Structure formats: structure tokens, C-alpha cells
């Protein structure tokens, strides 16, 4: 990324007349710095993978009954080389496989038995910190106003960021937040039949981070 360097030089001089003219002393004061887009690194724990391990098919209920699995929490960290504002959006790459579409909070876990749906999961944001200090977070739609909170659901295509309690964005160099997923397995009817062989749970969300001065 191209970086522009701006230099500002301030010159100052002082002339003293003490009987005989002497060479005027002078000094130079320089103010230097760099301006550009900050560079940030996202530290996704374990590569961003939430491994649920091997789940027995015995956990799957018949019909449309669901099974809630244990939650998994991981801390995500973003480190920047300059003070900046950080925001992000998420895109559910398995949105079409969500088994319960009654709320936009749910994310898909992939398909099974052809068009059957494995289930869904929610992702909750909490414990946000900026430069080591606890903060709130905000969310908004593409056209709505920002709303702040300390625990927010991750919703597909919403905008999120770090803020104070009034939803005013907070800047910093180090950002972190916990993302907790709560997976739920669908029933055999929703899965388009029983599980007769190994199948992969395949939830996938792309997190897009934006930053700037």
C-alpha cells in the first residue's frame, strides 16, 4: 500500500542588536511524520476454526425436533500499527442451508442427504476491548442508525464496530472480542432422512474488516 510522507519545516530566527551588528543566530525546528492507511493483522484463533469434534448420530432427534450442542468461545484479536477505527461485516457462505429461518441471527451448517439441512448456529460477540480497555460494540444495517451493546448477535451483512455506550466509534491500535458459537442440529425430517454415514458439518462465514484514520 502506497504511503505518502509529508514534511513540514518551521523556521524561526531571532535578531538581537547589541551595539555592534552581529550575525543573527537562527535555529531550525522540524516536524516530521508519516500519513497513510494503517496496516492491521487479524489473529484468528486456530485459523478461525471452531471444531465441534465428532458428534454421534444418536444425538439427532427424529422429526423436526432440534438438539442444541455445547457452545464454543474463541477470542479474536486485531493488531494495527497506528491508531485507527475498526469495523467489520460478515457474510454467511452457507446461508442457504440454515434450517431455521425464523430469525436472521441463524447461520447455516451445510447440507446432508442431498438438500437436507444439518441445522444452524448463532454467533455472539462479547467482551470487546480496545487497547486493553473494555468497550461496547455497535451494529447497524446498511441504512440504519448504530445501536450499541456489550453482547451482540452476528447477523449476515450487518456492520459492526467498537464503540462507547452511545455507539460512537472508539479508535485504538489493539482490538479484541470473543465470538461464541451455539450450534443446533436439526431433526431427521429437516435433514432429509437419518444420518447413515459420516457427514461434515460445514459452517462458514467470511469476516471482512475495514479500518482507516
mmCIF file of C-alpha atoms in Angstrom:
data_model
loop_
_atom_site.group_PDB
_atom_site.id
_atom_site.type_symbol
_atom_site.label_atom_id
_atom_site.label_comp_id
_atom_site.label_asym_id
_atom_site.label_seq_id
_atom_site.Cartn_x
_atom_site.Cartn_y
_atom_site.Cartn_z
ATOM 1 C CA UNK A 1 0.000 0.000 0.000
ATOM 2 C CA UNK A 2 1.429 3.363 -1.019
ATOM 3 C CA UNK A 3 2.418 5.640 1.837
ATOM 4 C CA UNK A 4 2.702 9.389 1.435
ATOM 5 C CA UNK A 5 5.258 11.188 3.580
ATOM 6 C CA UNK A 6 4.536 14.793 4.479
ATOM 7 C CA UNK A 7 7.223 17.074 5.870
ATOM 8 C CA UNK A 8 6.579 20.389 7.498
ATOM 9 C CA UNK A 9 9.534 22.582 8.344
ATOM 10 C CA UNK A 10 9.131 25.584 10.619
ATOM 11 C CA UNK A 11 11.949 28.074 10.590
ATOM 12 C CA UNK A 12 12.485 30.612 13.294
ATOM 13 C CA UNK A 13 15.052 33.382 13.657
ATOM 14 C CA UNK A 14 15.814 35.961 16.290
ATOM 15 C CA UNK A 15 17.784 39.131 15.687
ATOM 16 C CA UNK A 16 19.399 40.916 18.608
ATOM 17 C CA UNK A 17 21.002 44.331 18.245
ATOM 18 C CA UNK A 18 23.593 44.947 20.932
ATOM 19 C CA UNK A 19 25.568 47.979 19.870
ATOM 20 C CA UNK A 20 27.553 46.270 17.122
ATOM 21 C CA UNK A 21 25.756 44.293 14.426
ATOM 22 C CA UNK A 22 26.394 40.586 14.852
ATOM 23 C CA UNK A 23 25.359 37.692 12.696
ATOM 24 C CA UNK A 24 21.751 36.850 13.638
ATOM 25 C CA UNK A 25 21.508 33.461 15.354
ATOM 26 C CA UNK A 26 18.965 31.064 13.977
ATOM 27 C CA UNK A 27 17.548 27.657 14.794
ATOM 28 C CA UNK A 28 15.509 25.192 12.825
ATOM 29 C CA UNK A 29 12.549 23.321 14.232
ATOM 30 C CA UNK A 30 11.316 20.409 12.161
ATOM 31 C CA UNK A 31 8.114 18.449 12.496
ATOM 32 C CA UNK A 32 8.162 15.109 10.726
ATOM 33 C CA UNK A 33 5.808 12.193 10.428
ATOM 34 C CA UNK A 34 4.041 9.842 8.080
ATOM 35 C CA UNK A 35 0.464 9.758 6.929
ATOM 36 C CA UNK A 36 -1.127 6.732 5.362
ATOM 37 C CA UNK A 37 -3.598 3.915 5.810
ATOM 38 C CA UNK A 38 -2.826 1.835 8.921
ATOM 39 C CA UNK A 39 -1.845 -1.781 8.479
ATOM 40 C CA UNK A 40 -3.720 -4.297 10.621
ATOM 41 C CA UNK A 41 -3.274 -8.000 11.268
ATOM 42 C CA UNK A 42 -6.180 -10.253 12.205
ATOM 43 C CA UNK A 43 -5.281 -13.022 14.651
ATOM 44 C CA UNK A 44 -7.960 -15.661 14.099
ATOM 45 C CA UNK A 45 -7.666 -18.325 16.838
ATOM 46 C CA UNK A 46 -6.790 -21.736 15.393
ATOM 47 C CA UNK A 47 -7.213 -20.310 11.924
ATOM 48 C CA UNK A 48 -10.785 -19.293 12.694
ATOM 49 C CA UNK A 49 -11.900 -22.925 13.025
ATOM 50 C CA UNK A 50 -14.459 -23.890 15.657
ATOM 51 C CA UNK A 51 -14.042 -27.649 15.852
ATOM 52 C CA UNK A 52 -17.067 -29.428 17.317
ATOM 53 C CA UNK A 53 -15.327 -32.785 17.191
ATOM 54 C CA UNK A 54 -17.110 -35.979 16.168
ATOM 55 C CA UNK A 55 -20.795 -35.946 17.039
ATOM 56 C CA UNK A 56 -22.711 -39.194 17.361
ATOM 57 C CA UNK A 57 -25.766 -39.605 15.153
ATOM 58 C CA UNK A 58 -27.530 -40.707 18.340
ATOM 59 C CA UNK A 59 -27.760 -37.004 19.246
ATOM 60 C CA UNK A 60 -30.048 -36.339 16.300
ATOM 61 C CA UNK A 61 -33.736 -36.419 17.125
ATOM 62 C CA UNK A 62 -36.487 -37.664 14.867
ATOM 63 C CA UNK A 63 -38.881 -35.390 13.031
ATOM 64 C CA UNK A 64 -38.285 -31.674 13.349
ATOM 65 C CA UNK A 65 -37.020 -31.664 16.958
ATOM 66 C CA UNK A 66 -33.638 -29.981 17.405
ATOM 67 C CA UNK A 67 -30.546 -30.664 19.512
ATOM 68 C CA UNK A 68 -28.510 -27.801 20.970
ATOM 69 C CA UNK A 69 -24.790 -28.598 21.206
ATOM 70 C CA UNK A 70 -22.267 -27.101 23.675
ATOM 71 C CA UNK A 71 -21.073 -23.582 22.936
ATOM 72 C CA UNK A 72 -17.528 -22.800 21.812
ATOM 73 C CA UNK A 73 -15.858 -19.452 22.575
ATOM 74 C CA UNK A 74 -12.715 -18.044 20.993
ATOM 75 C CA UNK A 75 -11.053 -14.637 21.287
ATOM 76 C CA UNK A 76 -10.287 -12.786 18.070
ATOM 77 C CA UNK A 77 -7.599 -10.078 18.053
ATOM 78 C CA UNK A 78 -6.731 -7.370 15.537
ATOM 79 C CA UNK A 79 -3.428 -5.506 15.906
ATOM 80 C CA UNK A 80 -2.705 -2.310 13.960
ATOM 81 C CA UNK A 81 0.498 -0.308 13.518
ATOM 82 C CA UNK A 82 -1.275 3.018 14.055
ATOM 83 C CA UNK A 83 -4.349 4.293 15.851
ATOM 84 C CA UNK A 84 -7.420 3.627 13.734
ATOM 85 C CA UNK A 85 -11.130 2.904 13.749
ATOM 86 C CA UNK A 86 -12.059 -0.709 13.046
ATOM 87 C CA UNK A 87 -15.318 -2.073 11.684
ATOM 88 C CA UNK A 88 -16.343 -5.343 10.099
ATOM 89 C CA UNK A 89 -19.101 -7.239 8.344
ATOM 90 C CA UNK A 90 -19.789 -10.935 7.943
ATOM 91 C CA UNK A 91 -21.048 -12.955 5.004
ATOM 92 C CA UNK A 92 -22.592 -16.369 5.663
ATOM 93 C CA UNK A 93 -21.261 -18.681 2.971
ATOM 94 C CA UNK A 94 -23.818 -21.354 3.935
ATOM 95 C CA UNK A 95 -26.853 -19.112 4.287
ATOM 96 C CA UNK A 96 -28.984 -21.314 2.028
ATOM 97 C CA UNK A 97 -28.516 -24.251 4.419
ATOM 98 C CA UNK A 98 -29.997 -22.568 7.521
ATOM 99 C CA UNK A 99 -32.619 -24.967 8.882
ATOM 100 C CA UNK A 100 -34.456 -22.348 10.955
ATOM 101 C CA UNK A 101 -35.082 -19.119 9.081
ATOM 102 C CA UNK A 102 -37.344 -17.577 11.727
ATOM 103 C CA UNK A 103 -34.560 -15.125 12.647
ATOM 104 C CA UNK A 104 -31.669 -13.515 10.770
ATOM 105 C CA UNK A 105 -29.329 -14.472 13.624
ATOM 106 C CA UNK A 106 -29.005 -18.054 12.402
ATOM 107 C CA UNK A 107 -26.142 -19.258 10.198
ATOM 108 C CA UNK A 108 -26.054 -22.424 8.113
ATOM 109 C CA UNK A 109 -24.146 -25.633 8.886
ATOM 110 C CA UNK A 110 -24.254 -27.122 5.407
ATOM 111 C CA UNK A 111 -26.321 -29.796 3.697
ATOM 112 C CA UNK A 112 -26.802 -33.528 4.156
ATOM 113 C CA UNK A 113 -28.743 -36.221 2.299
ATOM 114 C CA UNK A 114 -28.930 -34.069 -0.795
ATOM 115 C CA UNK A 115 -30.953 -30.964 0.020
ATOM 116 C CA UNK A 116 -31.323 -31.800 3.723
ATOM 117 C CA UNK A 117 -30.123 -29.180 6.206
ATOM 118 C CA UNK A 118 -27.826 -30.107 9.087
ATOM 119 C CA UNK A 119 -29.001 -27.281 11.328
ATOM 120 C CA UNK A 120 -27.852 -23.802 12.251
ATOM 121 C CA UNK A 121 -25.728 -21.856 14.710
ATOM 122 C CA UNK A 122 -25.657 -18.412 16.251
ATOM 123 C CA UNK A 123 -22.514 -16.348 16.813
ATOM 124 C CA UNK A 124 -22.419 -13.934 19.748
ATOM 125 C CA UNK A 125 -19.955 -11.054 20.144
ATOM 126 C CA UNK A 126 -18.893 -10.107 23.674
ATOM 127 C CA UNK A 127 -16.027 -8.987 25.912
ATOM 128 C CA UNK A 128 -14.806 -6.341 23.474
ATOM 129 C CA UNK A 129 -11.643 -4.418 24.311
ATOM 130 C CA UNK A 130 -9.667 -1.603 22.700
ATOM 131 C CA UNK A 131 -6.061 -1.149 23.812
ATOM 132 C CA UNK A 132 -6.831 -3.323 26.822
ATOM 133 C CA UNK A 133 -9.854 -1.300 27.941
ATOM 134 C CA UNK A 134 -13.393 -2.700 27.986
ATOM 135 C CA UNK A 135 -15.700 -1.128 25.406
ATOM 136 C CA UNK A 136 -19.129 -1.502 23.933
ATOM 137 C CA UNK A 137 -19.817 -2.534 20.357
ATOM 138 C CA UNK A 138 -22.226 -1.183 17.792
ATOM 139 C CA UNK A 139 -24.153 -2.674 14.929
ATOM 140 C CA UNK A 140 -26.147 -1.190 12.095
ATOM 141 C CA UNK A 141 -27.679 -2.147 8.795
ATOM 142 C CA UNK A 142 -26.545 -0.519 5.574
ATOM 143 C CA UNK A 143 -29.148 2.222 6.001
ATOM 144 C CA UNK A 144 -29.941 2.216 9.727
ATOM 145 C CA UNK A 145 -28.509 4.074 12.693
ATOM 146 C CA UNK A 146 -25.978 2.458 15.005
ATOM 147 C CA UNK A 147 -27.071 0.696 18.200
ATOM 148 C CA UNK A 148 -24.596 -0.091 20.995
ATOM 149 C CA UNK A 149 -24.388 -3.069 23.325
ATOM 150 C CA UNK A 150 -21.947 -5.281 25.203
ATOM 151 C CA UNK A 151 -23.269 -8.538 23.741
ATOM 152 C CA UNK A 152 -24.444 -8.668 20.134
ATOM 153 C CA UNK A 153 -25.520 -11.367 17.719
ATOM 154 C CA UNK A 154 -23.568 -11.590 14.483
ATOM 155 C CA UNK A 155 -26.054 -11.109 11.647
ATOM 156 C CA UNK A 156 -25.275 -11.630 7.988
ATOM 157 C CA UNK A 157 -24.312 -8.376 6.202
ATOM 158 C CA UNK A 158 -24.712 -6.139 9.279
ATOM 159 C CA UNK A 159 -21.958 -3.646 10.106
ATOM 160 C CA UNK A 160 -20.154 -3.868 13.457
ATOM 161 C CA UNK A 161 -17.500 -1.879 15.286
ATOM 162 C CA UNK A 162 -16.018 -0.947 18.648
ATOM 163 C CA UNK A 163 -17.637 1.986 20.418
ATOM 164 C CA UNK A 164 -18.670 3.633 23.643
ATOM 165 C CA UNK A 165 -22.107 3.106 25.185
ATOM 166 C CA UNK A 166 -23.543 5.788 22.891
ATOM 167 C CA UNK A 167 -22.471 3.934 19.736
ATOM 168 C CA UNK A 168 -19.711 6.448 18.987
ATOM 169 C CA UNK A 169 -16.795 4.617 17.398
ATOM 170 C CA UNK A 170 -13.677 4.085 19.527
ATOM 171 C CA UNK A 171 -10.205 4.186 17.971
ATOM 172 C CA UNK A 172 -7.123 2.266 19.029
ATOM 173 C CA UNK A 173 -4.278 0.027 17.926
ATOM 174 C CA UNK A 174 -5.308 -3.271 19.517
ATOM 175 C CA UNK A 175 -8.833 -4.677 19.297
ATOM 176 C CA UNK A 176 -10.240 -7.927 20.644
ATOM 177 C CA UNK A 177 -13.597 -9.619 21.144
ATOM 178 C CA UNK A 178 -14.952 -13.044 21.969
ATOM 179 C CA UNK A 179 -17.040 -14.835 19.365
ATOM 180 C CA UNK A 180 -19.150 -17.616 20.845
ATOM 181 C CA UNK A 181 -20.976 -20.053 18.602
ATOM 182 C CA UNK A 182 -24.002 -22.077 19.681
ATOM 183 C CA UNK A 183 -24.673 -24.921 17.211
ATOM 184 C CA UNK A 184 -28.046 -26.621 16.870
ATOM 185 C CA UNK A 185 -28.681 -29.845 14.965
ATOM 186 C CA UNK A 186 -31.888 -30.225 13.012
ATOM 187 C CA UNK A 187 -34.088 -33.326 13.202
ATOM 188 C CA UNK A 188 -34.166 -36.216 10.747
ATOM 189 C CA UNK A 189 -37.059 -34.743 8.771
ATOM 190 C CA UNK A 190 -35.185 -31.480 8.213
ATOM 191 C CA UNK A 191 -32.042 -33.454 7.378
ATOM 192 C CA UNK A 192 -33.994 -35.267 4.677
ATOM 193 C CA UNK A 193 -33.512 -38.592 6.431
ATOM 194 C CA UNK A 194 -31.327 -40.244 9.068
ATOM 195 C CA UNK A 195 -27.540 -39.996 9.128
ATOM 196 C CA UNK A 196 -26.296 -43.285 7.693
ATOM 197 C CA UNK A 197 -22.666 -42.362 7.076
ATOM 198 C CA UNK A 198 -20.125 -39.761 8.153
ATOM 199 C CA UNK A 199 -21.045 -36.225 7.119
ATOM 200 C CA UNK A 200 -19.181 -32.964 7.553
ATOM 201 C CA UNK A 201 -20.590 -30.043 9.496
ATOM 202 C CA UNK A 202 -19.647 -27.195 7.201
ATOM 203 C CA UNK A 203 -20.470 -23.775 8.633
ATOM 204 C CA UNK A 204 -18.525 -20.941 7.012
ATOM 205 C CA UNK A 205 -18.601 -17.167 7.491
ATOM 206 C CA UNK A 206 -16.283 -14.647 5.843
ATOM 207 C CA UNK A 207 -15.311 -11.773 8.154
ATOM 208 C CA UNK A 208 -14.420 -8.563 6.310
ATOM 209 C CA UNK A 209 -12.506 -5.983 8.367
ATOM 210 C CA UNK A 210 -12.239 -2.311 7.445
ATOM 211 C CA UNK A 211 -10.040 0.321 9.041
ATOM 212 C CA UNK A 212 -8.952 3.894 8.450
ATOM 213 C CA UNK A 213 -7.824 7.077 10.152
#
